[in-house]
C-alpha positions as MATLAB code, in Angstrom:
seq = 'MQAVVDAVRFAFGLESAYWDDPAAFRTHDAVYDHFRQGFSPDLAAAMTAHVLGGDGDVATWVPEQVHVVELEASQALVWFPTPASFGRAGLWDLADYMHVHLRREGAHWVVDWAKDRSAPPVR';
ca = [
       9.812  -13.694   -0.840;
       7.576  -13.355   -4.470;
       4.325  -14.053   -2.059;
       5.331  -10.504   -0.397;
       6.352   -8.875   -3.563;
       2.735  -10.098   -4.804;
       1.303   -8.818   -1.799;
       2.322   -5.514   -2.077;
       1.596   -4.923   -5.710;
      -1.811   -6.176   -4.908;
      -2.315   -3.847   -1.991;
      -1.052   -0.989   -3.914;
      -3.247   -1.624   -7.239;
      -6.866   -1.844   -4.760;
      -7.074    1.920   -5.117;
      -6.931    2.157   -9.171;
      -9.196   -1.102   -9.306;
     -11.625    1.282   -6.841;
     -11.585    4.279   -8.776;
     -12.063    2.191  -12.392;
     -15.993    1.267  -10.784;
     -16.298    3.319   -7.711;
     -20.395    2.150   -8.389;
     -19.897   -1.375   -8.076;
     -18.745   -0.257   -3.790;
     -22.431    0.898   -2.713;
     -21.708    0.547    1.274;
     -18.755    2.370    3.647;
     -18.734   -1.433    4.268;
     -18.286   -2.649    0.666;
     -15.161   -0.219    0.588;
     -14.060   -1.008    3.439;
     -13.655   -4.659    2.844;
     -12.331   -3.995   -0.608;
      -9.360   -2.316    0.729;
      -8.881   -4.827    4.129;
      -7.882   -7.568    1.202;
      -4.730   -6.071    0.791;
      -4.131   -3.654    4.322;
      -4.212   -4.077    7.899;
      -7.989   -2.622    9.566;
      -6.502    0.650    9.888;
      -4.996    1.571    6.857;
      -7.835    0.091    4.963;
     -10.251    2.218    7.131;
      -8.075    5.635    6.341;
      -8.146    4.472    2.592;
     -11.953    4.169    3.025;
     -12.463    7.565    4.386;
      -9.831    8.440    1.999;
     -11.697    7.685   -1.339;
     -15.350    8.091    0.133;
     -13.566   11.843    1.158;
     -14.489   12.990   -2.857;
     -11.072   14.445   -3.767;
     -10.326   12.011   -6.082;
      -6.657   11.797   -5.536;
      -4.879    9.117   -5.872;
      -3.120    8.164   -2.880;
      -0.969    4.718   -4.181;
       0.192    3.810   -7.399;
       1.715   -0.231   -7.817;
       5.351   -0.043   -7.511;
       7.251   -1.331  -10.581;
       9.893   -2.931   -8.211;
       9.513   -4.195   -4.599;
      12.910   -4.509   -2.604;
      12.384   -6.762    0.184;
      14.676   -5.920    3.177;
      13.746   -8.632    5.637;
      11.193  -11.933    5.374;
      10.447  -13.707    8.429;
       7.411  -16.256    9.032;
       4.897  -13.373    9.579;
       6.459   -9.955    9.048;
       8.501   -8.519    6.050;
       9.855   -5.278    5.490;
      10.380   -4.047    1.562;
      10.911   -0.895    0.102;
      11.015    0.872   -3.612;
      11.006    4.289   -5.240;
       8.630    6.955   -4.676;
       7.263    7.787   -8.343;
       8.509   11.656   -9.437;
       4.421   12.621   -9.675;
       4.130   11.985   -5.793;
       7.754   13.360   -4.240;
       8.885   16.086   -3.035;
       7.568   18.053   -6.185;
       4.464   16.104   -6.954;
       1.387   15.846   -5.657;
       1.903   14.067   -2.644;
       5.394   15.825   -1.454;
       6.781   12.684   -0.108;
       9.676   11.387    0.204;
      11.983    9.463   -2.402;
      11.274    5.762   -0.709;
       8.485    3.911    0.379;
       9.098    1.933    3.264;
       6.350   -0.956    3.686;
       5.709   -3.164    6.493;
       3.837   -6.538    6.141;
       2.195   -8.954    8.690;
       0.883  -12.425    7.660;
      -2.510  -12.686    8.013;
      -3.727  -16.301    7.837;
      -2.698  -17.859    4.595;
      -1.898  -14.130    3.113;
       0.365  -11.400    3.355;
      -1.022   -7.662    4.505;
       0.236   -4.036    4.750;
       0.507   -3.190    8.348;
       2.078    0.547    7.548;
       4.027    2.383    5.061;
       5.888    5.468    5.610;
       8.169    7.616    3.209;
      11.825    8.178    3.622;
      14.539    9.799    2.340;
      16.988    6.605    1.572;
      16.166    2.836    1.393;
      16.137    1.036    4.404;
      19.717   -0.573    5.540;
      19.781   -4.844    5.626;
];
């Protein structure tokens, strides 16, 4: 269970790590590879397009608490509260909770999708 929590926190910290030193990522592929460490190919591509798009808005945050709802050998579902700064009155107008699905890739977990919702998932 802790590996899933750590994977979520790691993945959601990748954007901040990029913005700490964007010049360290000299090519599109380097940025994509960076995000691919914690996200599925589709999400890594979307994150790459976002940061290279030049708007400078941070789209992710590292959640303080991650609640594991489902944990199987190859997939997991977690949730965490959306910070107010990203919520309905904030930068991204997100609902109050993020539902995040992860899947196992080899020995590690990657975020497969993330959706904002008005309530935590039901166990």
